[in-house]
Amino acid sequence: MNIFNMIKKIFDLKFTFSLPDKKPLLVFDDEAINDLNFIIDSFDHYILPVRVKCFKNIIVHPKIIIKFIFNLKYGLIKSYLISIISEISPKVILTNIDNSWQFSEIARILNLKYDFFAIQNGSRHDFKRYEHQFKMKIYKKNMNKIFFIPNLFCFGDFEIDDYKKFNIPVKKFYPVGSLKLANYIHINQININEKNKYKYDICLVSDSMVLHFDKRFGTSNDIDRMGKYIQYVVKYVRENNKTFICAFAKINSSKEILENELLFYKTYLKKDDYDYLIENSTLKLKKHKYLTYDAMFNSNLSLTAFSTLIREHISIGRKALSVNFMKNDIFKFPIDGKWKLGECNYEQFKDHIDKVLNLNEIDYLNSFDKPVSYLMKYDKNESTITKIKKVLSSYI
């Protein structure tokens, strides 16, 4: 947020003189709050915005002001948030943003007073990325040192190994699967055991590559390698007359963010191929929150390099292939199998895709060197929503 926007934000703020009510559950950060609807609807809760851009009301009750001054050693924003938290006095503090540095920092300060829980909302390539960026001197310190999560609702057992590998302190893990996937299945009343008549042969799930990728992550020519992968995909589906859909990652983001994603495709595809991609993409469909899930669910095979969606998709017994031409291992798919594809020539790519398309789901999933449940738990008898609520109920 630049200085002009910050000044404007200050003048737009409203000041509240009343104290917040005490609640047993405090939701830390209103980002992606809709993902928590089926979790928090059973509990009396308070939603605490923690990002300056999301502040609308500032509480200026004398009690809060005194607490704020007392906590100033933690900085302006953290001091204010800690003061509000102490007044609400929740039994549980819950966030859906598990990679929030702010959540970790406040958890370190208050974890002896309150029970902190985070819900994993994406594959955590962050740890390997921050370590790499520190070694490349992009960051002056290893940002992994900030993380501290007392209790974590995670995707699977892989997270337990990964957090330990990078020495990220977590007191207790709850491998429960993906909340986003559970919400999608619940809202759409999807029967994953029902055999699908696929609308598409292939779904390309965008990894949201941008042209400054190499500079941002301290890599060399990986953006060009991923451009070659996209060229292969479009060539394959057009030459082999495959039904195809491209699901853009930032379709529900701002126009500027989406345009940065599209610029990658525009740069590496010929105009005719780019026009074909756009015509056969989710840009042509009515926007909604689960547009990419729909595209994948209606496809025989989904391709992506490192999107979290690949783990969600294989957890319910569907075919999704990790195609990653990059030389760095920051975004490497965590488990090995013959259906994981690295940099290759077009004929090798074509042969690989042909084989996977012709495989049934069971044979495909058995090709990995570890069960897919290691990466992402899925329980058809008890949803992730129910599992999280049960744990929180025992604390609240």
CSV table of C-alpha atoms in Angstrom, one decimal:
chain,number,residue,atom,x,y,z
A,1,MET,CA,0.0,0.0,0.0
A,2,ASN,CA,1.6,3.3,-1.1
A,3,ILE,CA,1.6,6.5,1.0
A,4,PHE,CA,-1.3,8.1,-0.9
A,5,ASN,CA,-3.6,5.0,-0.5
A,6,MET,CA,-2.6,4.7,3.2
A,7,ILE,CA,-3.5,8.4,3.9
A,8,LYS,CA,-6.8,7.9,2.0
A,9,LYS,CA,-7.5,4.7,4.1
A,10,ILE,CA,-6.9,6.6,7.3
A,11,PHE,CA,-9.5,9.2,6.3
A,12,ASP,CA,-12.0,6.5,5.3
A,13,LEU,CA,-11.8,4.8,8.7
A,14,LYS,CA,-14.6,4.9,11.2
A,15,PHE,CA,-14.0,5.0,14.9
A,16,THR,CA,-16.0,2.9,17.3
A,17,PHE,CA,-16.1,3.7,21.0
A,18,SER,CA,-17.8,0.5,22.2
A,19,LEU,CA,-15.9,-2.7,23.2
A,20,PRO,CA,-16.3,-5.9,21.2
A,21,ASP,CA,-18.3,-8.7,22.8
A,22,LYS,CA,-16.5,-11.6,24.3
A,23,LYS,CA,-16.6,-14.7,22.0
A,24,PRO,CA,-15.3,-18.3,22.3
A,25,LEU,CA,-14.0,-18.3,18.7
A,26,LEU,CA,-12.0,-15.6,17.0
A,27,VAL,CA,-11.3,-15.8,13.3
A,28,PHE,CA,-7.9,-14.2,12.6
A,29,ASP,CA,-8.0,-12.5,9.1
A,30,ASP,CA,-11.1,-12.1,7.0
A,31,GLU,CA,-9.2,-13.1,3.9
A,32,ALA,CA,-11.0,-16.0,2.2
A,33,ILE,CA,-13.6,-15.9,5.0
A,34,ASN,CA,-16.2,-17.6,2.8
A,35,ASP,CA,-14.1,-20.8,2.9
A,36,LEU,CA,-14.8,-21.0,6.7
A,37,ASN,CA,-18.6,-20.6,6.5
A,38,PHE,CA,-19.4,-24.2,7.2
A,39,ILE,CA,-16.9,-24.3,10.0
A,40,ILE,CA,-17.7,-21.2,12.0
A,41,ASP,CA,-21.5,-21.3,11.6
A,42,SER,CA,-21.8,-23.6,14.6
A,43,PHE,CA,-19.8,-21.3,16.9
A,44,ASP,CA,-20.3,-17.9,18.4
A,45,HIS,CA,-17.5,-16.1,16.8
A,46,TYR,CA,-15.8,-12.8,16.0
A,47,ILE,CA,-14.1,-12.0,12.7
A,48,LEU,CA,-10.9,-9.9,13.1
A,49,PRO,CA,-9.6,-8.1,10.0
A,50,VAL,CA,-5.8,-8.0,10.3
A,51,ARG,CA,-4.7,-6.4,7.0
A,52,VAL,CA,-4.6,-2.6,7.0
A,53,LYS,CA,-6.4,-2.5,3.6
A,54,CYS,CA,-9.3,-4.4,5.2
A,55,PHE,CA,-9.7,-2.1,8.2
A,56,LYS,CA,-13.0,-0.3,8.3
A,57,ASN,CA,-13.6,0.4,12.0
A,58,ILE,CA,-11.0,1.2,14.6
A,59,ILE,CA,-12.0,0.7,18.2
A,60,VAL,CA,-10.9,3.6,20.4
A,61,HIS,CA,-12.4,2.7,23.7
A,62,PRO,CA,-10.1,3.8,26.6
A,63,LYS,CA,-9.6,0.2,27.7
A,64,ILE,CA,-8.3,-0.7,24.2
A,65,ILE,CA,-6.1,2.4,24.1
A,66,ILE,CA,-4.5,1.5,27.4
A,67,LYS,CA,-3.8,-2.1,26.2
A,68,PHE,CA,-2.5,-0.7,22.9
A,69,ILE,CA,0.0,1.5,24.7
A,70,PHE,CA,1.1,-1.4,26.9
A,71,ASN,CA,1.7,-3.6,23.9
A,72,LEU,CA,3.4,-1.0,21.7
A,73,LYS,CA,6.7,-2.9,22.0
A,74,TYR,CA,5.2,-5.3,19.4
A,75,GLY,CA,4.6,-2.6,16.8
A,76,LEU,CA,1.5,-0.6,15.9
A,77,ILE,CA,-0.5,-3.2,14.0
A,78,LYS,CA,0.3,-6.2,16.2
A,79,SER,CA,-0.2,-4.0,19.3
A,80,TYR,CA,-3.7,-3.1,18.2
A,81,LEU,CA,-4.6,-6.7,17.2
A,82,ILE,CA,-3.3,-8.1,20.5
A,83,SER,CA,-5.4,-5.5,22.4
A,84,ILE,CA,-8.6,-6.5,20.6
A,85,ILE,CA,-7.8,-10.2,21.1
A,86,SER,CA,-7.3,-9.8,24.8
A,87,GLU,CA,-10.6,-8.0,25.1
A,88,ILE,CA,-12.5,-10.6,23.2
A,89,SER,CA,-10.7,-13.3,25.2
A,90,PRO,CA,-11.5,-16.2,22.9
A,91,LYS,CA,-10.8,-19.9,23.7
A,92,VAL,CA,-9.7,-20.5,20.2
A,93,ILE,CA,-8.0,-18.3,17.5
A,94,LEU,CA,-8.5,-19.8,14.0
A,95,THR,CA,-7.1,-18.7,10.7
A,96,ASN,CA,-7.6,-20.0,7.2
A,97,ILE,CA,-4.3,-18.3,6.1
A,98,ASP,CA,-1.7,-20.8,7.4
A,99,ASN,CA,1.2,-19.1,5.8
A,100,SER,CA,0.5,-15.8,7.5
A,101,TRP,CA,3.6,-14.4,9.2
A,102,GLN,CA,1.4,-12.1,11.3
A,103,PHE,CA,-0.6,-15.1,12.6
A,104,SER,CA,2.7,-16.8,13.5
A,105,GLU,CA,4.1,-13.7,15.2
A,106,ILE,CA,1.1,-13.2,17.4
A,107,ALA,CA,0.8,-16.9,18.1
A,108,ARG,CA,4.4,-16.8,19.5
A,109,ILE,CA,3.3,-14.0,21.9
A,110,LEU,CA,-0.1,-15.3,23.0
A,111,ASN,CA,0.1,-19.1,22.6
A,112,LEU,CA,0.2,-19.7,26.4
A,113,LYS,CA,-3.1,-17.8,26.8
A,114,TYR,CA,-5.1,-19.0,23.8
A,115,ASP,CA,-5.3,-22.1,21.5
A,116,PHE,CA,-4.2,-21.2,18.0
A,117,PHE,CA,-5.3,-23.2,15.0
A,118,ALA,CA,-4.5,-22.8,11.3
A,119,ILE,CA,-6.1,-24.5,8.3
A,120,GLN,CA,-3.8,-25.2,5.4
A,121,ASN,CA,-5.2,-23.5,2.3
A,122,GLY,CA,-2.5,-24.4,-0.3
A,123,SER,CA,0.5,-26.5,-1.0
A,124,ARG,CA,3.4,-25.0,1.0
A,125,HIS,CA,6.2,-24.6,-1.6
A,126,ASP,CA,7.0,-21.5,0.5
A,127,PHE,CA,9.5,-23.2,2.8
A,128,LYS,CA,11.7,-24.4,0.0
A,129,ARG,CA,11.2,-21.1,-1.8
A,130,TYR,CA,12.2,-18.9,1.2
A,131,GLU,CA,15.2,-21.0,1.9
A,132,HIS,CA,16.2,-20.7,-1.8
A,133,GLN,CA,15.6,-16.9,-1.9
A,134,PHE,CA,17.7,-16.5,1.3
A,135,LYS,CA,20.6,-18.4,-0.3
A,136,MET,CA,20.3,-16.3,-3.4
A,137,LYS,CA,20.2,-13.2,-1.2
A,138,ILE,CA,16.8,-12.1,-2.5
A,139,TYR,CA,15.8,-11.9,1.2
A,140,LYS,CA,18.2,-10.8,3.9
A,141,LYS,CA,17.0,-13.4,6.3
A,142,ASN,CA,15.4,-16.9,6.0
A,143,MET,CA,11.7,-16.1,6.3
A,144,ASN,CA,11.0,-19.6,7.5
A,145,LYS,CA,12.3,-18.5,10.9
A,146,ILE,CA,9.1,-16.5,11.4
A,147,PHE,CA,6.7,-19.4,11.2
A,148,PHE,CA,5.1,-20.8,14.4
A,149,ILE,CA,1.8,-22.7,14.2
A,150,PRO,CA,0.6,-24.3,17.5
A,151,ASN,CA,-2.0,-26.5,15.8
A,152,LEU,CA,-2.3,-27.2,12.1
A,153,PHE,CA,-5.2,-28.8,10.1
A,154,CYS,CA,-3.1,-30.0,7.2
A,155,PHE,CA,-3.6,-31.8,3.9
A,156,GLY,CA,-1.8,-35.1,4.7
A,157,ASP,CA,1.2,-36.7,6.3
A,158,PHE,CA,3.6,-35.1,3.8
A,159,GLU,CA,3.1,-31.8,5.7
A,160,ILE,CA,4.3,-33.4,8.9
A,161,ASP,CA,7.5,-34.5,7.2
A,162,ASP,CA,7.9,-31.2,5.4
A,163,TYR,CA,7.5,-29.0,8.5
A,164,LYS,CA,10.0,-31.1,10.4
A,165,LYS,CA,12.4,-31.0,7.4
A,166,PHE,CA,12.4,-27.2,7.5
A,167,ASN,CA,12.3,-27.0,11.3
A,168,ILE,CA,8.9,-25.1,11.3
A,169,PRO,CA,7.6,-25.5,14.8
A,170,VAL,CA,4.1,-27.1,15.0
A,171,LYS,CA,2.9,-28.5,18.3
A,172,LYS,CA,0.1,-30.7,16.8
A,173,PHE,CA,-0.9,-31.8,13.3
A,174,TYR,CA,-4.3,-32.8,12.2
A,175,PRO,CA,-4.1,-34.4,8.7
A,176,VAL,CA,-7.7,-33.8,7.5
A,177,GLY,CA,-7.5,-33.0,3.8
A,178,SER,CA,-8.5,-29.9,1.9
A,179,LEU,CA,-11.3,-27.6,3.2
A,180,LYS,CA,-11.7,-26.0,-0.2
A,181,LEU,CA,-12.3,-29.4,-1.8
A,182,ALA,CA,-14.7,-30.4,1.0
A,183,ASN,CA,-16.7,-27.1,0.5
A,184,TYR,CA,-16.9,-27.7,-3.3
A,185,ILE,CA,-18.2,-31.3,-2.8
A,186,HIS,CA,-20.6,-30.2,-0.1
A,187,ILE,CA,-22.0,-27.2,-2.0
A,188,ASN,CA,-22.4,-29.1,-5.3
A,189,GLN,CA,-23.6,-32.3,-3.7
A,190,ILE,CA,-21.1,-34.3,-5.7
A,191,ASN,CA,-20.9,-38.0,-5.6
A,192,ILE,CA,-17.3,-38.8,-6.4
A,193,ASN,CA,-18.1,-42.5,-6.8
A,194,GLU,CA,-20.4,-41.7,-9.7
A,195,LYS,CA,-18.7,-42.4,-13.1
A,196,ASN,CA,-18.3,-39.1,-15.0
A,197,LYS,CA,-19.0,-38.6,-18.7
A,198,TYR,CA,-16.1,-36.3,-19.4
A,199,LYS,CA,-16.8,-33.1,-21.3
A,200,TYR,CA,-13.1,-32.5,-21.9
A,201,ASP,CA,-10.1,-34.8,-22.7
A,202,ILE,CA,-7.6,-32.4,-21.1
A,203,CYS,CA,-7.8,-29.6,-18.6
A,204,LEU,CA,-4.8,-27.3,-18.4
A,205,VAL,CA,-4.7,-25.8,-14.9
A,206,SER,CA,-2.7,-22.6,-15.0
A,207,ASP,CA,0.2,-22.3,-12.5
A,208,SER,CA,-0.1,-18.5,-12.7
A,209,MET,CA,3.3,-18.0,-14.3
A,210,VAL,CA,4.5,-14.4,-14.8
A,211,LEU,CA,7.3,-13.0,-16.9
A,212,HIS,CA,9.3,-11.9,-13.9
A,213,PHE,CA,9.3,-15.4,-12.4
A,214,ASP,CA,13.1,-15.9,-12.8
A,215,LYS,CA,13.9,-12.6,-11.1
A,216,ARG,CA,11.4,-13.1,-8.3
A,217,PHE,CA,12.6,-16.6,-7.4
A,218,GLY,CA,16.3,-16.4,-8.4
A,219,THR,CA,16.1,-19.0,-11.1
A,220,SER,CA,17.6,-19.2,-14.6
A,221,ASN,CA,15.4,-19.5,-17.8
A,222,ASP,CA,12.7,-21.5,-16.0
A,223,ILE,CA,10.1,-19.2,-17.4
A,224,ASP,CA,11.2,-20.1,-20.9
A,225,ARG,CA,11.1,-23.8,-20.1
A,226,MET,CA,7.5,-23.5,-18.8
A,227,GLY,CA,6.7,-21.5,-22.0
A,228,LYS,CA,7.8,-24.6,-24.0
A,229,TYR,CA,5.5,-26.8,-21.9
A,230,ILE,CA,2.5,-24.6,-22.7
A,231,GLN,CA,3.4,-24.7,-26.4
A,232,TYR,CA,3.5,-28.5,-26.2
A,233,VAL,CA,0.0,-28.7,-24.6
A,234,VAL,CA,-1.6,-26.5,-27.2
A,235,LYS,CA,0.1,-28.3,-30.1
A,236,TYR,CA,-1.0,-31.7,-28.7
A,237,VAL,CA,-4.6,-30.9,-28.2
A,238,ARG,CA,-4.9,-29.2,-31.6
A,239,GLU,CA,-3.1,-31.8,-33.6
A,240,ASN,CA,-4.9,-34.7,-31.9
A,241,ASN,CA,-8.3,-33.0,-32.0
A,242,LYS,CA,-8.8,-33.3,-28.2
A,243,THR,CA,-11.5,-31.5,-26.3
A,244,PHE,CA,-9.8,-29.0,-24.1
A,245,ILE,CA,-10.3,-26.4,-21.4
A,246,CYS,CA,-7.7,-24.0,-19.9
A,247,ALA,CA,-8.5,-22.9,-16.3
A,248,PHE,CA,-6.8,-19.7,-15.5
A,249,ALA,CA,-5.6,-19.3,-11.9
A,250,LYS,CA,-6.3,-15.6,-11.4
A,251,ILE,CA,-9.7,-15.5,-13.2
A,252,ASN,CA,-11.4,-14.2,-10.0
A,253,SER,CA,-8.6,-11.7,-9.2
A,254,SER,CA,-8.2,-8.1,-10.3
A,255,LYS,CA,-7.9,-7.2,-13.9
A,256,GLU,CA,-4.2,-6.3,-13.5
A,257,ILE,CA,-3.3,-9.6,-11.8
A,258,LEU,CA,-5.2,-11.6,-14.5
A,259,GLU,CA,-3.5,-9.6,-17.3
A,260,ASN,CA,-0.1,-10.5,-15.9
A,261,GLU,CA,-1.0,-14.2,-16.0
A,262,LEU,CA,-2.4,-13.9,-19.6
A,263,LEU,CA,0.8,-12.0,-20.7
A,264,PHE,CA,2.8,-15.2,-20.0
A,265,TYR,CA,0.7,-17.2,-22.5
A,266,LYS,CA,0.6,-14.3,-25.0
A,267,THR,CA,4.4,-14.1,-24.9
A,268,TYR,CA,5.1,-17.8,-25.5
A,269,LEU,CA,2.2,-18.8,-27.9
A,270,LYS,CA,1.8,-17.8,-31.5
A,271,LYS,CA,-1.3,-15.6,-32.0
A,272,ASP,CA,-3.3,-18.4,-33.5
A,273,ASP,CA,-2.5,-20.7,-30.6
A,274,TYR,CA,-3.1,-18.0,-28.1
A,275,ASP,CA,-6.5,-17.2,-29.6
A,276,TYR,CA,-7.4,-20.9,-29.5
A,277,LEU,CA,-6.4,-21.1,-25.8
A,278,ILE,CA,-8.5,-18.1,-24.9
A,279,GLU,CA,-11.5,-19.4,-26.9
A,280,ASN,CA,-11.2,-22.7,-25.0
A,281,SER,CA,-10.7,-21.3,-21.5
A,282,THR,CA,-12.7,-20.5,-18.4
A,283,LEU,CA,-12.6,-16.8,-19.6
A,284,LYS,CA,-15.5,-17.9,-21.8
A,285,LEU,CA,-17.5,-19.3,-18.9
A,286,LYS,CA,-19.6,-17.7,-16.2
A,287,LYS,CA,-17.3,-16.8,-13.4
A,288,HIS,CA,-17.8,-18.4,-10.0
A,289,LYS,CA,-15.6,-19.5,-7.1
A,290,TYR,CA,-15.2,-23.1,-8.1
A,291,LEU,CA,-14.8,-22.7,-11.9
A,292,THR,CA,-11.4,-24.6,-12.0
A,293,TYR,CA,-12.8,-27.4,-9.8
A,294,ASP,CA,-15.6,-27.8,-12.3
A,295,ALA,CA,-13.2,-27.8,-15.3
A,296,MET,CA,-11.0,-30.5,-13.7
A,297,PHE,CA,-14.0,-32.6,-12.5
A,298,ASN,CA,-15.3,-32.7,-16.1
A,299,SER,CA,-11.9,-33.7,-17.6
A,300,ASN,CA,-10.3,-37.1,-18.2
A,301,LEU,CA,-6.9,-35.6,-17.4
A,302,SER,CA,-5.7,-32.4,-15.8
A,303,LEU,CA,-2.3,-31.0,-16.3
A,304,THR,CA,-0.4,-28.6,-14.0
A,305,ALA,CA,3.1,-28.1,-12.7
A,306,PHE,CA,2.5,-27.4,-9.0
A,307,SER,CA,-1.0,-26.2,-8.4
A,308,THR,CA,-2.6,-27.4,-5.1
A,309,LEU,CA,-5.5,-28.7,-7.3
A,310,ILE,CA,-3.4,-31.6,-8.5
A,311,ARG,CA,-3.3,-33.0,-4.9
A,312,GLU,CA,-6.9,-32.4,-4.4
A,313,HIS,CA,-7.9,-34.1,-7.6
A,314,ILE,CA,-5.9,-37.3,-7.2
A,315,SER,CA,-7.2,-37.5,-3.6
A,316,ILE,CA,-10.6,-38.3,-4.9
A,317,GLY,CA,-9.4,-40.8,-7.4
A,318,ARG,CA,-9.0,-38.6,-10.5
A,319,LYS,CA,-6.1,-38.3,-13.0
A,320,ALA,CA,-3.9,-35.3,-12.7
A,321,LEU,CA,-0.4,-35.1,-14.1
A,322,SER,CA,2.4,-32.9,-12.8
A,323,VAL,CA,4.3,-31.5,-15.9
A,324,ASN,CA,7.1,-29.3,-14.7
A,325,PHE,CA,9.9,-28.4,-17.1
A,326,MET,CA,11.8,-26.2,-14.6
A,327,LYS,CA,15.3,-27.0,-13.5
A,328,ASN,CA,14.9,-25.7,-9.9
A,329,ASP,CA,13.2,-28.0,-7.4
A,330,ILE,CA,11.3,-25.3,-5.5
A,331,PHE,CA,8.0,-26.4,-7.0
A,332,LYS,CA,8.8,-30.1,-7.4
A,333,PHE,CA,5.9,-32.5,-7.1
A,334,PRO,CA,6.5,-34.2,-3.7
A,335,ILE,CA,6.1,-37.9,-4.6
A,336,ASP,CA,7.6,-39.8,-7.5
A,337,GLY,CA,5.9,-42.0,-10.1
A,338,LYS,CA,6.2,-42.7,-13.8
A,339,TRP,CA,3.3,-40.3,-14.5
A,340,LYS,CA,5.3,-37.2,-13.3
A,341,LEU,CA,6.8,-35.5,-16.3
A,342,GLY,CA,9.9,-33.3,-16.5
A,343,GLU,CA,11.5,-31.5,-19.4
A,344,CYS,CA,11.5,-33.5,-22.6
A,345,ASN,CA,11.0,-33.2,-26.4
A,346,TYR,CA,7.6,-33.0,-28.0
A,347,GLU,CA,7.5,-36.7,-29.0
A,348,GLN,CA,8.2,-37.8,-25.5
A,349,PHE,CA,5.5,-35.4,-24.2
A,350,LYS,CA,3.0,-36.8,-26.7
A,351,ASP,CA,3.7,-40.4,-25.9
A,352,HIS,CA,3.4,-39.7,-22.1
A,353,ILE,CA,0.0,-37.9,-22.5
A,354,ASP,CA,-1.3,-40.6,-24.8
A,355,LYS,CA,-0.5,-43.3,-22.2
A,356,VAL,CA,-2.0,-41.4,-19.2
A,357,LEU,CA,-5.2,-40.7,-21.2
A,358,ASN,CA,-5.7,-44.4,-21.9
A,359,LEU,CA,-5.1,-45.4,-18.3
A,360,ASN,CA,-8.0,-46.0,-15.9
A,361,GLU,CA,-7.9,-44.1,-12.6
A,362,ILE,CA,-7.0,-47.0,-10.4
A,363,ASP,CA,-3.9,-48.0,-12.5
A,364,TYR,CA,-2.8,-44.3,-12.7
A,365,LEU,CA,-3.0,-43.8,-8.9
A,366,ASN,CA,-1.2,-47.0,-8.2
A,367,SER,CA,1.8,-45.7,-10.3
A,368,PHE,CA,3.1,-43.4,-7.5
A,369,ASP,CA,5.7,-44.5,-5.1
A,370,LYS,CA,3.5,-43.6,-2.1
A,371,PRO,CA,-0.3,-43.6,-1.6
A,372,VAL,CA,-1.9,-40.4,-2.7
A,373,SER,CA,-3.4,-40.1,0.8
A,374,TYR,CA,0.1,-39.3,1.9
A,375,LEU,CA,-0.2,-36.0,0.0
A,376,MET,CA,-3.9,-35.4,0.6
A,377,LYS,CA,-6.3,-37.1,2.9
A,378,TYR,CA,-9.9,-37.7,1.7
A,379,ASP,CA,-12.5,-39.6,3.7
A,380,LYS,CA,-15.8,-40.2,1.8
A,381,ASN,CA,-17.5,-41.1,5.1
A,382,GLU,CA,-16.5,-38.0,7.1
A,383,SER,CA,-15.7,-34.7,5.4
A,384,THR,CA,-12.9,-32.3,6.3
A,385,ILE,CA,-15.5,-29.8,7.5
A,386,THR,CA,-16.8,-32.3,10.1
A,387,LYS,CA,-13.4,-33.3,11.2
A,388,ILE,CA,-12.3,-29.7,11.8
A,389,LYS,CA,-15.5,-28.8,13.7
A,390,LYS,CA,-15.1,-31.8,16.0
A,391,VAL,CA,-11.6,-30.7,17.0
A,392,LEU,CA,-12.6,-27.1,17.6
A,393,SER,CA,-15.6,-28.2,19.6
A,394,SER,CA,-13.4,-30.1,22.0
A,395,TYR,CA,-11.5,-26.8,22.7
A,396,ILE,CA,-14.5,-24.5,22.7
